[in-house]
Short mmCIF file of C-alpha atoms in Angstrom, two decimals:
data_model
loop_
_atom_site.label_atom_id
_atom_site.label_comp_id
_atom_site.label_asym_id
_atom_site.label_seq_id
_atom_site.Cartn_x
_atom_site.Cartn_y
_atom_site.Cartn_z
CA SER A 883 0.00 0.00 0.00
CA ARG A 884 3.02 2.31 0.33
CA GLY A 885 3.95 1.77 -3.32
CA ILE A 886 7.18 -0.07 -2.52
CA PRO A 887 7.97 -2.65 -5.24
CA ALA A 888 8.72 -5.47 -2.81
CA ARG A 889 8.88 -9.19 -3.55
CA PHE A 890 8.41 -11.64 -0.67
CA VAL A 891 9.81 -15.14 -0.40
CA ILE A 892 8.26 -17.15 2.43
CA TRP A 893 10.58 -19.79 3.95
CA TYR A 894 8.64 -22.24 6.12
CA TYR A 895 11.05 -24.37 8.13
CA ASN A 896 8.73 -26.16 10.60
CA ARG A 897 11.14 -25.70 13.53
CA ASP A 898 13.85 -27.68 11.72
CA GLU A 899 16.99 -25.59 12.23
CA VAL A 900 18.77 -27.34 9.35
CA VAL A 901 16.10 -25.94 7.03
CA ALA A 902 16.28 -22.57 8.81
CA ARG A 903 20.03 -22.48 8.11
CA GLU A 904 19.35 -23.23 4.45
CA GLY A 905 16.91 -20.30 4.45
CA LEU A 906 19.49 -17.89 5.84
CA ASP A 907 22.19 -19.14 3.43
CA TRP A 908 19.79 -18.67 0.51
CA ALA A 909 19.00 -15.12 1.70
CA TYR A 910 22.70 -14.32 1.98
CA ALA A 911 23.41 -15.66 -1.51
CA GLN A 912 20.84 -13.48 -3.27
CA PRO A 913 21.37 -11.17 -1.31
CA VAL A 914 17.96 -10.08 -0.02
CA ASP A 915 17.38 -6.56 1.31
CA LEU A 916 15.64 -7.57 4.54
CA ILE A 917 14.83 -10.67 6.59
CA MET A 918 11.75 -10.89 8.81
CA SER A 919 10.98 -13.54 11.40
CA VAL A 920 7.36 -14.52 12.12
CA GLY A 921 6.67 -15.97 15.57
CA SER A 922 8.70 -16.33 18.75
CA VAL A 923 10.50 -19.53 17.74
CA ALA A 924 11.68 -18.05 14.44
CA THR A 925 12.76 -14.87 16.24
CA ASP A 926 14.79 -16.89 18.73
CA TYR A 927 16.60 -18.62 15.86
CA LEU A 928 17.18 -15.32 14.02
CA HIS A 929 18.57 -13.77 17.21
CA LYS A 930 21.07 -16.61 17.65
CA ALA A 931 22.06 -17.16 14.01
CA HIS A 932 21.81 -13.81 12.23
CA ARG A 933 23.03 -11.06 14.59
CA GLY A 934 26.01 -9.17 13.21
CA HIS A 935 25.31 -9.89 9.55
CA THR A 936 25.17 -7.06 7.01
CA ILE A 937 21.56 -7.81 6.01
CA PRO A 938 19.06 -6.03 8.29
CA ALA A 939 16.21 -7.92 9.95
CA VAL A 940 12.93 -7.19 11.74
CA THR A 941 11.12 -9.54 14.13
CA SER A 942 7.33 -9.86 14.10
CA ALA A 943 4.53 -11.64 15.97
CA SER A 944 6.98 -12.47 18.77
CA LYS A 945 6.99 -12.38 22.55
CA ASP A 946 8.83 -9.67 24.48
CA PRO A 947 12.57 -9.69 23.63
CA VAL A 948 13.61 -7.97 26.88
CA SER A 949 11.96 -10.62 29.08
CA PHE A 950 13.69 -13.28 26.98
CA GLY A 951 17.07 -11.63 27.60
CA MET A 952 17.68 -10.65 23.98
CA LEU A 953 17.90 -6.94 24.84
CA LYS A 954 18.70 -5.05 28.02
CA ASP A 955 15.84 -2.55 27.75
CA TYR A 956 13.07 -1.29 25.49
CA LYS A 957 14.45 2.08 24.42
CA SER A 958 18.14 1.72 23.60
CA GLY A 959 17.82 -0.39 20.47
CA SER A 960 19.71 -3.59 19.74
CA GLY A 961 22.90 -1.98 18.43
CA SER A 962 22.93 -4.76 15.84
CA ASN A 963 21.41 -5.49 12.44
CA ILE A 964 18.10 -6.63 13.99
CA ALA A 965 15.15 -4.44 14.98
CA TYR A 966 12.79 -6.08 17.47
CA THR A 967 9.03 -5.81 18.00
CA SER A 968 6.82 -7.34 20.70
CA ILE A 969 3.26 -8.65 20.94
CA ASN A 970 3.23 -8.10 24.70
CA VAL A 971 1.58 -5.20 26.49
CA SER A 972 3.89 -3.53 28.98
CA THR A 973 3.16 -4.59 32.56
CA GLU A 974 2.72 -1.00 33.75
CA THR A 975 0.12 -0.43 31.01
CA LEU A 976 -1.67 -3.66 31.93
CA ILE A 977 -1.89 -2.73 35.61
CA ALA A 978 -3.18 0.75 34.73
CA TYR A 979 -6.02 -0.78 32.72
CA LEU A 980 -6.83 -3.36 35.40
CA LYS A 981 -7.01 -0.69 38.11
CA THR A 982 -9.29 1.41 35.95
CA LEU A 983 -11.56 -1.59 35.48
CA VAL A 984 -11.51 -2.54 39.20
CA PRO A 985 -10.56 0.63 41.12
CA ASP A 986 -10.08 -1.14 44.48
CA LEU A 987 -8.11 -4.02 42.96
CA LYS A 988 -5.94 -5.96 45.40
CA LEU A 989 -5.89 -9.61 44.21
CA ILE A 990 -5.07 -10.94 40.74
CA GLY A 991 -5.60 -14.64 40.16
CA THR A 992 -3.08 -15.27 37.38
CA MET A 993 -3.76 -18.33 35.27
CA TYR A 994 -0.96 -20.05 33.37
CA SER A 995 0.59 -23.37 32.41
CA LEU A 996 3.81 -24.42 34.11
CA ASP A 997 5.17 -25.78 30.81
CA ASN A 998 4.73 -22.45 28.99
CA LYS A 999 8.10 -20.74 29.31
CA SER A 1000 7.18 -17.71 27.22
CA ALA A 1001 4.02 -16.91 29.22
CA ILE A 1002 5.92 -17.21 32.49
CA LEU A 1003 8.85 -15.06 31.33
CA THR A 1004 6.90 -12.35 29.50
CA GLN A 1005 3.62 -12.17 31.43
CA VAL A 1006 3.73 -13.81 34.87
CA LYS A 1007 7.20 -12.84 36.14
CA PRO A 1008 7.01 -9.17 35.05
CA LEU A 1009 3.61 -8.86 36.77
CA LYS A 1010 4.89 -10.39 40.00
CA ALA A 1011 7.99 -8.19 39.90
CA ILE A 1012 6.05 -4.93 40.18
CA ALA A 1013 2.74 -6.02 41.74
CA GLY A 1014 3.86 -5.04 45.23
CA GLU A 1015 4.67 -1.49 44.12
CA HIS A 1016 1.01 -1.11 43.13
CA GLY A 1017 -0.43 -2.71 46.26
CA LEU A 1018 -1.36 -5.89 44.42
CA GLU A 1019 -1.02 -9.55 45.29
CA VAL A 1020 -0.68 -12.20 42.58
CA LEU A 1021 -2.32 -15.53 43.27
CA ASP A 1022 -1.07 -18.43 41.09
CA ILE A 1023 -3.66 -20.59 39.33
CA THR A 1024 -1.67 -23.15 37.36
CA VAL A 1025 -1.93 -26.28 35.26
CA ARG A 1026 0.95 -28.62 34.50
CA GLY A 1027 0.25 -28.90 30.77
CA PRO A 1028 -2.39 -29.89 28.21
CA LYS A 1029 -2.74 -33.54 29.28
CA THR A 1030 -3.79 -32.72 32.85
CA ALA A 1031 -5.28 -29.26 32.26
CA ASP A 1032 -8.93 -30.12 32.97
CA GLU A 1033 -8.18 -31.70 36.32
CA ASP A 1034 -5.45 -29.21 37.28
CA LEU A 1035 -7.57 -26.20 36.45
CA GLN A 1036 -10.50 -27.46 38.49
CA THR A 1037 -8.27 -28.11 41.50
CA SER A 1038 -6.39 -24.80 41.20
CA MET A 1039 -9.53 -22.73 40.71
CA THR A 1040 -11.35 -24.32 43.63
CA LYS A 1041 -8.40 -23.55 45.89
CA ALA A 1042 -7.92 -20.02 44.51
CA MET A 1043 -11.60 -19.08 44.71
CA ALA A 1044 -11.68 -20.18 48.36
CA ALA A 1045 -8.63 -18.01 49.10
CA ILE A 1046 -10.13 -15.03 47.25
CA LYS A 1047 -13.46 -15.37 49.05
CA LYS A 1048 -11.67 -15.41 52.40
CA ARG A 1049 -9.70 -12.22 51.64
CA ASP A 1050 -12.29 -10.47 49.49
CA PRO A 1051 -15.75 -11.71 50.59
CA ASP A 1052 -17.79 -9.49 48.26
CA GLY A 1053 -15.45 -10.00 45.29
CA THR A 1054 -15.06 -6.30 44.50
CA ARG A 1055 -11.26 -6.19 44.79
CA SER A 1056 -10.28 -9.23 42.73
CA LEU A 1057 -10.15 -10.48 39.15
CA LEU A 1058 -8.85 -13.46 37.18
CA LEU A 1059 -6.17 -12.91 34.54
CA VAL A 1060 -5.83 -15.46 31.73
CA THR A 1061 -2.34 -15.51 30.18
CA GLY A 1062 -1.35 -16.72 26.73
CA SER A 1063 -0.96 -20.32 27.93
CA THR A 1064 -2.89 -22.52 25.48
CA PRO A 1065 -4.03 -25.17 28.03
CA VAL A 1066 -5.59 -22.35 30.05
CA TYR A 1067 -7.12 -20.04 27.48
CA GLU A 1068 -8.72 -22.96 25.62
CA ARG A 1069 -10.79 -23.59 28.76
CA VAL A 1070 -12.65 -20.30 29.12
CA ALA A 1071 -15.95 -22.12 29.61
CA GLN A 1072 -14.49 -24.05 32.55
CA ILE A 1073 -12.99 -20.85 33.97
CA ASN A 1074 -16.32 -19.01 33.72
CA ALA A 1075 -18.13 -21.92 35.38
CA ASN A 1076 -15.89 -21.56 38.44
CA SER A 1077 -15.28 -17.80 38.58
CA GLY A 1078 -18.60 -16.66 40.06
CA LYS A 1079 -18.98 -12.90 39.58
CA LEU A 1080 -15.26 -12.20 39.27
CA PRO A 1081 -14.18 -10.51 36.02
CA VAL A 1082 -12.23 -12.86 33.74
CA VAL A 1083 -9.69 -10.75 31.84
CA SER A 1084 -7.56 -12.15 29.05
CA LEU A 1085 -4.21 -11.13 27.60
CA LEU A 1086 -5.27 -12.60 24.25
CA PRO A 1087 -7.95 -10.71 22.24
CA ASP A 1088 -9.24 -13.92 20.63
CA ILE A 1089 -10.69 -15.10 23.95
CA VAL A 1090 -13.33 -12.38 23.90
CA ARG A 1091 -15.88 -13.72 21.43
CA GLU A 1092 -19.55 -14.20 20.65
CA GLY A 1093 -21.83 -15.87 23.18
CA ASP A 1094 -21.16 -16.99 26.74
CA ASN A 1095 -17.89 -18.84 26.13
CA SER A 1096 -15.90 -15.63 26.47
CA ALA A 1097 -13.79 -13.52 28.79
CA VAL A 1098 -15.37 -10.20 29.73
CA LEU A 1099 -12.37 -8.16 28.56
CA SER A 1100 -9.06 -8.59 26.81
CA ILE A 1101 -6.06 -6.29 27.11
CA GLY A 1102 -3.59 -7.47 24.51
CA VAL A 1103 -2.29 -7.17 20.99
CA ASN A 1104 -4.05 -8.60 17.98
CA LEU A 1105 -1.62 -10.24 15.55
CA THR A 1106 -2.81 -7.97 12.74
CA SER A 1107 -1.79 -4.91 14.77
CA ALA A 1108 1.54 -6.48 15.73
CA VAL A 1109 2.50 -7.40 12.18
CA LEU A 1110 1.46 -3.99 10.86
CA LEU A 1111 3.84 -2.41 13.36
CA ALA A 1112 6.66 -4.70 12.20
CA SER A 1113 5.83 -3.75 8.61
CA VAL A 1114 6.31 -0.06 9.43
CA TYR A 1115 9.75 -0.90 10.86
CA ALA A 1116 10.56 -2.89 7.71
CA ILE A 1117 9.52 -0.04 5.43
CA ASP A 1118 11.60 2.50 7.34
CA ILE A 1119 14.65 0.23 7.10
CA VAL A 1120 14.42 -0.71 3.42
CA THR A 1121 13.79 2.92 2.43
CA GLY A 1122 16.79 4.13 4.44
CA LYS A 1123 14.81 6.14 6.99
CA ALA A 1124 16.07 4.12 9.97
CA GLU A 1125 18.90 1.85 11.08
CA PRO A 1126 17.66 -1.37 12.71
CA GLY A 1127 20.04 -1.16 15.66
CA THR A 1128 18.75 2.28 16.72
CA LEU A 1129 15.04 1.46 16.78
CA PRO A 1130 13.43 0.87 20.20
CA VAL A 1131 11.45 -2.30 20.77
CA GLY A 1132 8.26 -1.83 18.79
CA THR A 1133 5.10 -2.21 20.88
CA VAL A 1134 1.46 -1.58 19.99
CA SER A 1135 0.15 1.32 22.04
CA PRO A 1136 -2.56 1.69 23.11
CA PRO A 1137 -3.22 -2.05 23.28
CA ASP A 1138 -6.10 -3.75 21.49
CA LEU A 1139 -9.08 -3.99 23.82
CA ALA A 1140 -11.87 -6.51 23.28
CA ILE A 1141 -15.09 -6.20 25.31
CA SER A 1142 -18.03 -8.53 25.83
CA PHE A 1143 -20.95 -6.51 27.18
CA ARG A 1144 -22.88 -9.78 27.43
CA LYS A 1145 -20.42 -11.12 30.01
CA ALA A 1146 -20.21 -7.72 31.71
CA ARG A 1147 -23.98 -7.72 32.30
CA GLN A 1148 -23.93 -11.29 33.53
CA ILE A 1149 -21.48 -10.46 36.31
CA GLY A 1150 -22.67 -6.90 36.96
CA LEU A 1151 -19.43 -5.25 35.83
CA ARG A 1152 -19.35 -1.65 34.63
CA ILE A 1153 -17.04 -1.11 31.65
CA PRO A 1154 -15.28 2.29 31.71
CA PHE A 1155 -16.43 4.45 28.81
CA SER A 1156 -12.81 5.11 27.83
CA PHE A 1157 -12.42 1.36 27.19
CA PHE A 1158 -15.43 1.40 24.87
CA GLU A 1159 -14.13 4.45 23.01
CA SER A 1160 -10.80 2.84 22.15
CA ALA A 1161 -11.86 -0.83 21.84
CA THR A 1162 -10.72 -2.80 18.80
CA PHE A 1163 -13.44 -5.44 19.22
CA VAL A 1164 -16.85 -5.04 20.87
CA TYR A 1165 -19.61 -7.61 21.46
CA ASP A 1166 -23.03 -6.27 22.41
CA PRO A 1167 -25.30 -7.51 25.26
CA LYS A 1168 -26.64 -10.24 22.97
CA GLY A 1169 -23.11 -11.43 22.29
CA ARG A 1170 -22.98 -10.19 18.69
CA GLN A 1171 -19.84 -8.56 17.30
CA VAL A 1172 -20.62 -4.91 16.56
CA ILE A 1173 -17.09 -3.46 16.24
CA ALA A 1174 -14.01 -5.02 14.67
CA PHE A 1175 -10.99 -2.77 14.00
#
């Protein structure tokens, strides 16, 4: 759409690093003008195998590079031939939204899978690291993995809901936060069945959807938004407007909000008007999608 006469070659390597190496060698032989990784696994390989080369690169659709130890901070830039972007919302931004949603918030039941390294590193640990500064307590609700998720989730939620009820009897200072762990977010129906009137908030926009099998709110980044951001970085690099090593970590701001007014009414939750104004996806009280992008 920018009128740049670009040709794309897609190299699908299916997590086989021998094939990934062939892809890089092919790109070097052409040579191509830019390499882009798609997804966290591909970005991890690019970070290990391509740094320091003369061909610039941009990462896309990938988890937070700072939490993964690829970069020291978000603003300095990589100082290398790779520009990084992130699909994660900053933890400070997340907490600001959560406190606007639940002004007296004190307890966050954080739901994740113990076998999901990326969710733990980029979502759970950063939240725990600064929760105390904001007067918040993080309560772990975990599953071991997909094979035992049904049983684990039931056990963890029963225990967590009992603890929350003891500390917050009327449920006005607590919420449940669903991370990007597949064994957890695939079980929204089970979560809703055990959550009572607590708001179920997701970090993945796709979990707010039509009908009752939905979170009430999502604060995250839609992949379309994330890849568009990476595309802007790519355009600036190939047109000579920017050097990859000087670009800060690209993040989508404000994040993509998704709202289910059907779920909000079911649990008696008031959605701040500012959320509605800026929402990327909205489902009305009947559960129908009425806004998308």
